[in-house]
CSV table of C-alpha atoms in Angstrom, one decimal:
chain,number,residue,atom,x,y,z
W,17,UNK,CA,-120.4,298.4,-16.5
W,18,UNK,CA,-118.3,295.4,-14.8
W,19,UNK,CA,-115.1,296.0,-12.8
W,20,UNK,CA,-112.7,293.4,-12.7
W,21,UNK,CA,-109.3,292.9,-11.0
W,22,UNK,CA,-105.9,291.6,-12.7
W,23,UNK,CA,-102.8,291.7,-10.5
W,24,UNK,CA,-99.1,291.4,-12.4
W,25,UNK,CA,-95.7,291.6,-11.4
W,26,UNK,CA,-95.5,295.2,-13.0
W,27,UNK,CA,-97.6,298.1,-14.5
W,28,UNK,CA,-96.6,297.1,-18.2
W,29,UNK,CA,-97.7,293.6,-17.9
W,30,UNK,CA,-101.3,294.5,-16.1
W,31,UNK,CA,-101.9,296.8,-18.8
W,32,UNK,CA,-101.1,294.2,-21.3
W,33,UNK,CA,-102.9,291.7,-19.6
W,34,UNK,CA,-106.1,294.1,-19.5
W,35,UNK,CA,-106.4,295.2,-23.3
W,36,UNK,CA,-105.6,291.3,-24.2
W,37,UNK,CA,-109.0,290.1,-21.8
W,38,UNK,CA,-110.9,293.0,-21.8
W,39,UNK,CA,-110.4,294.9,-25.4
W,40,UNK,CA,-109.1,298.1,-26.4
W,41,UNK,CA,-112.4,299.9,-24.2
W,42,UNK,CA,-111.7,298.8,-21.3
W,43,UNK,CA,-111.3,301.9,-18.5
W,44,UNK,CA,-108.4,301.6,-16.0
W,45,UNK,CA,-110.3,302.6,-12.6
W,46,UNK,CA,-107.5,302.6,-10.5
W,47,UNK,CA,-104.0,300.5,-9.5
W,48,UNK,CA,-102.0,300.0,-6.7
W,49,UNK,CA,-99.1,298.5,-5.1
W,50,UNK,CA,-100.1,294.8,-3.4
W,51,UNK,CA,-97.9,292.6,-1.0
W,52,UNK,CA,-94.8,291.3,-2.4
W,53,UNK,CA,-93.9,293.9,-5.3
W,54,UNK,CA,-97.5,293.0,-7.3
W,55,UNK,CA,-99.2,295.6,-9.1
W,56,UNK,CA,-103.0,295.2,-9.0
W,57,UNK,CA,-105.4,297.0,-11.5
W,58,UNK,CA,-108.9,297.5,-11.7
W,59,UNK,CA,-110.5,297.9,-14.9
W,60,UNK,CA,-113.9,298.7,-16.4
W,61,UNK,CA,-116.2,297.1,-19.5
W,62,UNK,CA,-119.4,298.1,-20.8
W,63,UNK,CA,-119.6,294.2,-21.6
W,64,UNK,CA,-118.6,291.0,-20.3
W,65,UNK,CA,-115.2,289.5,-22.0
W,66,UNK,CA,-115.4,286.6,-23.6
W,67,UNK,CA,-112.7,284.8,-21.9
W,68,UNK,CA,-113.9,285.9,-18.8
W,69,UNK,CA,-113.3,282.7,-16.8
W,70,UNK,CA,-109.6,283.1,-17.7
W,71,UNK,CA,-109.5,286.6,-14.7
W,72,UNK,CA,-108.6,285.3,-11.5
W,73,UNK,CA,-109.2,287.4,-8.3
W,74,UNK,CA,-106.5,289.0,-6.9
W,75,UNK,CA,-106.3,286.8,-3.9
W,76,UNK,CA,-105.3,283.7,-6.1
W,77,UNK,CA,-102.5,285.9,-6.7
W,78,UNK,CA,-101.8,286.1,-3.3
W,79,UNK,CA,-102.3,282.8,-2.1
W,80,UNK,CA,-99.8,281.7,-5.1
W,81,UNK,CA,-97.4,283.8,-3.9
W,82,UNK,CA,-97.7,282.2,-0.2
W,83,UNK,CA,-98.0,278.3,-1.1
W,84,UNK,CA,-94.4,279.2,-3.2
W,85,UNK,CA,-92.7,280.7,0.0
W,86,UNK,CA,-94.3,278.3,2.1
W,87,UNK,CA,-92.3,275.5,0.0
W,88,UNK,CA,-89.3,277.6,0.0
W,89,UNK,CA,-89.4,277.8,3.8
W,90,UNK,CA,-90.5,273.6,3.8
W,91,UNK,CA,-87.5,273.0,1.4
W,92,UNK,CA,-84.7,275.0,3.6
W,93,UNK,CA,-85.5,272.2,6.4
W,94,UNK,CA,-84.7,269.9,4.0
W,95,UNK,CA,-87.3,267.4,3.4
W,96,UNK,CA,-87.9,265.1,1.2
W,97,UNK,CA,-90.5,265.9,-1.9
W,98,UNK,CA,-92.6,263.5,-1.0
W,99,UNK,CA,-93.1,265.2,2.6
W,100,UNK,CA,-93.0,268.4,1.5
W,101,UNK,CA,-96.6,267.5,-0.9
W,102,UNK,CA,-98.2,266.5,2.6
W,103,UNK,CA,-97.3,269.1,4.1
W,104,UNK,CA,-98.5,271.3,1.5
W,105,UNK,CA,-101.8,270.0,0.7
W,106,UNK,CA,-103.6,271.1,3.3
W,107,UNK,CA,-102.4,274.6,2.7
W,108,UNK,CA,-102.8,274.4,-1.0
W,109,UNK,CA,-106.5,273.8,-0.4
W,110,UNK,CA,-106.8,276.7,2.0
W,111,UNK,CA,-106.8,280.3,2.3
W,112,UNK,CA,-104.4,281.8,4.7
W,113,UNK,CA,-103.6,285.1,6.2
W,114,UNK,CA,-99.4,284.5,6.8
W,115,UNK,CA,-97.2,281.5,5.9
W,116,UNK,CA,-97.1,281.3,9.5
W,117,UNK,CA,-100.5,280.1,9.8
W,118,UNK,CA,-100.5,278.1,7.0
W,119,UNK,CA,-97.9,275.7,7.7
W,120,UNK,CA,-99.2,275.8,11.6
W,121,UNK,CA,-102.5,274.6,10.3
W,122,UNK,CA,-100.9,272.0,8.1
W,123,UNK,CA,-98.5,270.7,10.9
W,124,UNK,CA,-101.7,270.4,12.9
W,125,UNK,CA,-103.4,268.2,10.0
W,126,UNK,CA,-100.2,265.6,9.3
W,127,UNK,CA,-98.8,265.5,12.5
W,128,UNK,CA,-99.9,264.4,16.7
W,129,UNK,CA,-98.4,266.9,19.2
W,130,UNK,CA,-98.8,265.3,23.1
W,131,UNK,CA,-96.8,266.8,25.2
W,132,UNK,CA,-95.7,264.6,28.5
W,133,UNK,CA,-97.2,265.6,31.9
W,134,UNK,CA,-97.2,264.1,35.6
W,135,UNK,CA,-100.2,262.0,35.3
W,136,UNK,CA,-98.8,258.8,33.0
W,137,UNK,CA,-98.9,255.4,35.0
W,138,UNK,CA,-96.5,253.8,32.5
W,139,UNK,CA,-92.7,254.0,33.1
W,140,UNK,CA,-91.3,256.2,30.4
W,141,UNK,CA,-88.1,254.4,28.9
W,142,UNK,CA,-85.7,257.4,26.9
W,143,UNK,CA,-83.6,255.9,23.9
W,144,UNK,CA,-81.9,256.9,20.9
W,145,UNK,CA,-78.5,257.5,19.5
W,146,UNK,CA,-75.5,258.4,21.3
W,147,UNK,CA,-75.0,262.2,22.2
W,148,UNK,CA,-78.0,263.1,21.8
W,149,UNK,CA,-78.8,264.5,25.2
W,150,UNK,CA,-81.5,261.5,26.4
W,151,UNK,CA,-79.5,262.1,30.5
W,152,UNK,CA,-80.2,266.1,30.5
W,153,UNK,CA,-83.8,265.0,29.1
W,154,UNK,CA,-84.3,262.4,32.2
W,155,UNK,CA,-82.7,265.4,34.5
W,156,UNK,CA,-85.3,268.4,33.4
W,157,UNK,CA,-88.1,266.0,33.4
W,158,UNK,CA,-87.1,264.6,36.9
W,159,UNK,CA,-86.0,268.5,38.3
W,160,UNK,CA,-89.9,269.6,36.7
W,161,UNK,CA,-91.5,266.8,38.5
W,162,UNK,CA,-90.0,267.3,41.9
W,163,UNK,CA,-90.7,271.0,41.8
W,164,UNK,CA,-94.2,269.7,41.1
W,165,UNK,CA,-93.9,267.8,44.5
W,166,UNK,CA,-94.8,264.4,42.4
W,167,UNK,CA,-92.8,260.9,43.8
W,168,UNK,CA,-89.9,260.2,41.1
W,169,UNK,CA,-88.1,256.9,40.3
W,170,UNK,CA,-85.0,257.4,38.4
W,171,UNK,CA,-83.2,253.9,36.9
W,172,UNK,CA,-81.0,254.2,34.4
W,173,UNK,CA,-79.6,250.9,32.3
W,174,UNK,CA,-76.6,252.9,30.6
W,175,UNK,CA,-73.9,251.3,32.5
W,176,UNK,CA,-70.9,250.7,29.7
W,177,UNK,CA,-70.8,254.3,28.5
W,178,UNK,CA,-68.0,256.2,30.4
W,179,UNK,CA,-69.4,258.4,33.1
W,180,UNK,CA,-73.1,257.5,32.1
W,181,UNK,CA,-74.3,257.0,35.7
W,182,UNK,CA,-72.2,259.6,37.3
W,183,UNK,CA,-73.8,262.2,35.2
W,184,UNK,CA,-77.0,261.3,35.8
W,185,UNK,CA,-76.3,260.7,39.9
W,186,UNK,CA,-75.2,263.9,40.1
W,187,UNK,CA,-78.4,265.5,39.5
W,188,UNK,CA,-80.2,263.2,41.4
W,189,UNK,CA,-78.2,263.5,44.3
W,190,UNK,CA,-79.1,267.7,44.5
W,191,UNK,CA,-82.6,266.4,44.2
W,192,UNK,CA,-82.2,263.9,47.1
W,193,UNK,CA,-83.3,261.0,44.8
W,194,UNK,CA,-82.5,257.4,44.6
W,195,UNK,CA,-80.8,256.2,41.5
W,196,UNK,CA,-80.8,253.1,40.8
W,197,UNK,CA,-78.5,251.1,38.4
W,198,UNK,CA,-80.5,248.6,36.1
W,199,UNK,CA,-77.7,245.7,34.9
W,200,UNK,CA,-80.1,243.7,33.5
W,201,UNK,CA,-83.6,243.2,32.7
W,202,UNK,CA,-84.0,241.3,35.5
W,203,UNK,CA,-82.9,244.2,38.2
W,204,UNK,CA,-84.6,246.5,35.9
W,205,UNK,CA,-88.3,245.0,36.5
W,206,UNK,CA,-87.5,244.5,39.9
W,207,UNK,CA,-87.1,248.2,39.9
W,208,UNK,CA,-90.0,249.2,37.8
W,209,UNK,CA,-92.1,247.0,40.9
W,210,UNK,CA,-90.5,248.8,42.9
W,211,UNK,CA,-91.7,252.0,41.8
W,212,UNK,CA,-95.4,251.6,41.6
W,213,UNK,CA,-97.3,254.9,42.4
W,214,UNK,CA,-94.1,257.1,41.3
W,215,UNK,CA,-93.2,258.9,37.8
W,216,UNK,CA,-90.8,256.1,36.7
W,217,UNK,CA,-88.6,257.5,33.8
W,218,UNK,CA,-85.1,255.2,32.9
W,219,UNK,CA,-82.4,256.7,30.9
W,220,UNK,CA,-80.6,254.4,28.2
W,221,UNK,CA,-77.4,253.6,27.1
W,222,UNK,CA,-76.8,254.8,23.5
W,223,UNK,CA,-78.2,252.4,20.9
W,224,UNK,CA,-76.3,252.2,17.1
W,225,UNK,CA,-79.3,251.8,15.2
W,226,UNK,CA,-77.1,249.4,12.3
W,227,UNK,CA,-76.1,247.6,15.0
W,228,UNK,CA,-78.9,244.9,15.4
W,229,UNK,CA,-77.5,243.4,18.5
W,230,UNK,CA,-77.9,246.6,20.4
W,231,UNK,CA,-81.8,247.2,18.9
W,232,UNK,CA,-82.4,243.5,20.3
W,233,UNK,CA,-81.0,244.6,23.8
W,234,UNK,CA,-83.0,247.3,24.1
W,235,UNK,CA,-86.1,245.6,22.6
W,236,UNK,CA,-85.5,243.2,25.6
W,237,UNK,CA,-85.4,245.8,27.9
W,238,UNK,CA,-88.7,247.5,27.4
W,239,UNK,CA,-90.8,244.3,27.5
W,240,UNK,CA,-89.9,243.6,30.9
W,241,UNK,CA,-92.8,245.4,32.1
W,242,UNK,CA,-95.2,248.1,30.5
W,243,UNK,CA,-92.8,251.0,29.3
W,244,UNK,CA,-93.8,253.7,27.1
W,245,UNK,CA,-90.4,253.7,25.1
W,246,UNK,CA,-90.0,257.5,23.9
W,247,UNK,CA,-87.5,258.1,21.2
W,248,UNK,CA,-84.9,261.1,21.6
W,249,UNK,CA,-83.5,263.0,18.5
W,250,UNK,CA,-81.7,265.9,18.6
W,251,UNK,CA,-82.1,268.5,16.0
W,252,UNK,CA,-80.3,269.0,13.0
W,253,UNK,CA,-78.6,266.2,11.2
W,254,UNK,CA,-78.9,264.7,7.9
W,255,UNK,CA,-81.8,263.6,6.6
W,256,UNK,CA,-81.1,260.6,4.8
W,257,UNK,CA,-79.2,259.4,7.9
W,258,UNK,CA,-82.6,260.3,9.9
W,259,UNK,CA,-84.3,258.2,7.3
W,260,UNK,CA,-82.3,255.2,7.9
W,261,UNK,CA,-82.2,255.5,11.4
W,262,UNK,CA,-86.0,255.6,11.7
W,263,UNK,CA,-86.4,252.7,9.7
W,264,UNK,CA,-83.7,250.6,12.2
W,265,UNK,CA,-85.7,252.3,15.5
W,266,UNK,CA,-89.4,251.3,14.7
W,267,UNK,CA,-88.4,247.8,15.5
W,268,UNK,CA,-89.0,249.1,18.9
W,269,UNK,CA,-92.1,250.3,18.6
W,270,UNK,CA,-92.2,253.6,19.5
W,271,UNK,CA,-95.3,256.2,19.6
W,272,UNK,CA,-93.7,259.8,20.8
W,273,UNK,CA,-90.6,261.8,20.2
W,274,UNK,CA,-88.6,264.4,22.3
W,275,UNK,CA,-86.7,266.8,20.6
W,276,UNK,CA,-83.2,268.3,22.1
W,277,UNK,CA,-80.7,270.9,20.9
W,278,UNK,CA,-83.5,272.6,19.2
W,279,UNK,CA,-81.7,276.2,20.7
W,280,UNK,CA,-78.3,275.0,18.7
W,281,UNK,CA,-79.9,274.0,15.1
W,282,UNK,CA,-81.4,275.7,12.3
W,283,UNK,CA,-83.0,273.3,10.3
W,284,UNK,CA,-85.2,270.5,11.6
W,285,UNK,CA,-85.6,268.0,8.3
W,286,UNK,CA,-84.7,265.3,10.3
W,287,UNK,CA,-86.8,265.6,12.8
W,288,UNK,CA,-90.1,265.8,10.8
W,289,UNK,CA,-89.0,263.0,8.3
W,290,UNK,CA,-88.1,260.3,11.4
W,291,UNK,CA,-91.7,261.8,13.1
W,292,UNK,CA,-93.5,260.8,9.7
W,293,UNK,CA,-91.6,257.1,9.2
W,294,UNK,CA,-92.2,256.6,12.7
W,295,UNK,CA,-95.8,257.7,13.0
W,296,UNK,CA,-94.2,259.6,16.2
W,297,UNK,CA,-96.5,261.7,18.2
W,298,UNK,CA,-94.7,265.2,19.0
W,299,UNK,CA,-94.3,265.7,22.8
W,300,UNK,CA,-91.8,267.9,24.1
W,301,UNK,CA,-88.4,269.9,23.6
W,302,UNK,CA,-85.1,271.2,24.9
W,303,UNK,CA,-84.3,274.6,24.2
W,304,UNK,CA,-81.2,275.5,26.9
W,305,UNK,CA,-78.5,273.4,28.3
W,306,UNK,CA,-79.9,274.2,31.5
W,307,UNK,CA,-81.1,271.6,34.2
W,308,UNK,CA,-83.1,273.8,36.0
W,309,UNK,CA,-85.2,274.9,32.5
W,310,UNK,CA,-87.8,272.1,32.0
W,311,UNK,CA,-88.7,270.6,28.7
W,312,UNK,CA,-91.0,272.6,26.5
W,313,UNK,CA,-94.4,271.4,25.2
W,314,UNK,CA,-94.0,271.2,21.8
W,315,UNK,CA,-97.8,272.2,19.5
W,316,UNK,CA,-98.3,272.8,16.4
W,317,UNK,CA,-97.7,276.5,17.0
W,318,UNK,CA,-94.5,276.4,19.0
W,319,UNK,CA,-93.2,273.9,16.2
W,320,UNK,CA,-94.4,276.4,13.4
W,321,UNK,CA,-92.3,278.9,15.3
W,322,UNK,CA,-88.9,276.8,15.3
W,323,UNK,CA,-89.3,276.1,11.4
W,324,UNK,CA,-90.0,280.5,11.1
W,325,UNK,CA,-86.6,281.4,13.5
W,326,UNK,CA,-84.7,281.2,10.3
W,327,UNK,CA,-86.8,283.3,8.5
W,328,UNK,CA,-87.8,286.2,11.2
């Protein structure tokens, strides 16, 4: 005698599903309730069926059932089919306890998480669209290092933006730090020089990514010396705009990504779809408004656990 195991959406269907594969002798051993409203049954045969190969262990059942919400959960952010495959193949050719783990795996596989820390030599140059939060990036990452008791230069080239610097000076003034205003690239490697031995990070005017001019000033910018230009994106957003813009911003050349707003968004389509374009490596995130609150290192887990919030 062979038992085998047929799980359905309801009694009715299991039992119709066991006399079709197993014949009218086959005993019913025992059913039960499993997971998300399944009915599993396990039946008996003196002999093997015929179409044997067609019964598929429960757990197929169950790891159907968790690739599906899995792209549900993948489709809410918004992304883009095509995104939504990578992300899904590695999970697809797993076996998975939650979707939780699943897409944490997955993120793991597609994506680069390296968070920023105190030991980079390279100035760290913050750019990105308007509004998007790059000065309260520079100010946690500047109020973290200080705590830290690490040397900070602070520059900042956003001079035509209306209370640019005087946002930015007046964090650095509670932190007894020196700002200096960058007009040029000239005074800007002059300051980077300047600042040898020191976490150098320089906060940006806004850059229009359809407007080509201000790509080119930027451009010009980062190769006066050897920055590490790091893109800043808040969360949320359309994606299609997120596509374009990524498109516009890898003329600069960018390796790593900070996310902000991430406490004041739901969906974060954007983000991923600019990260994949870009080839950007995931560092770090904003998560409250506050100063004094340092950017959060972003991993595959932590990231898993933003795309879940919705869903918990």
């Amino acid at each position: 005698m062979k038992l085998y195991t047929i799980t359905a959406s309801d009694i009715a269907t299991a039992m119709e599903t066991v006399r079709a594969r197993l014949g009218e002798d086959a005993i019913i051993v025992s059913s039960s309730k499993e997971g998300n409203n399944l009915i599993k049954v396990t039946a008996a045969v003196d002999r093997a069926p015929d179409n044997q190969t067609d019964i598929k262990p429960a757990k197929d059942a169950k790891q159907k059932k968790l690739e599906e919400y899995s792209t549900q959960i993948l489709k809410f952010h918004k992304l883009p089919g095509r995104i939504i495959d990578e992300i899904m193949q590695p999970i697809a050719n797993g076996k998975f306890d939650s979707e939780k783990s699943a897409i944490e795996h997955s993120l793991a596989k597609n994506f680069t998480f390296a968070p920023l820390n105190f030991k980079q030599s390279r100035p760290l140059m913050l750019f990105g669209m308007p509004g998007i939060g790059k000065t309260l990036a520079i100010s946690k990452m500047m109020t973290e290092a200080t705590f830290h008791d690490k040397p900070v230069s602070v520059i900042t080239t956003d001079i035509k933006r209306a209370g640019g610097v005087e946002q930015l000076s007046a964090f650095t003034r509670i932190l007894k730090i020196d700002l200096k205003i960058a007009r040029n690239p000239e005074q800007l490697k002059k300051y980077i020089d300047e600042s040898q031995g020191k976490i150098t990070l320089i906060d940006t005017a806004g850059v229009n990514p359809l407007n080509s001019k201000e790509i080119q000033s930027l451009i010009e910018l980062i190769s006066v010396a050897d920055i590490d230009p790091v893109m800043v994106m808040s969360s949320g957003g359309d994606v299609e705009e997120a596509v374009d813009m990524a498109r516009a911003f890898r003329r600069v050349l960018p390796k790593k990504l900070i996310i902000t707003k991430a406490d004041s968004a739901r969906r974060f389509g954007s983000i991923i779809t600019a990260a994949r374009i870009m080839g950007l490596s995931f560092t770090n995130f904003s998560g409250n408004p506050n100063v004094a609150r340092s950017l959060e290192p972003i991993s595959a887990k932590s990231f898993t656990t933003l795309l879940m919030r919705p869903f918990e």
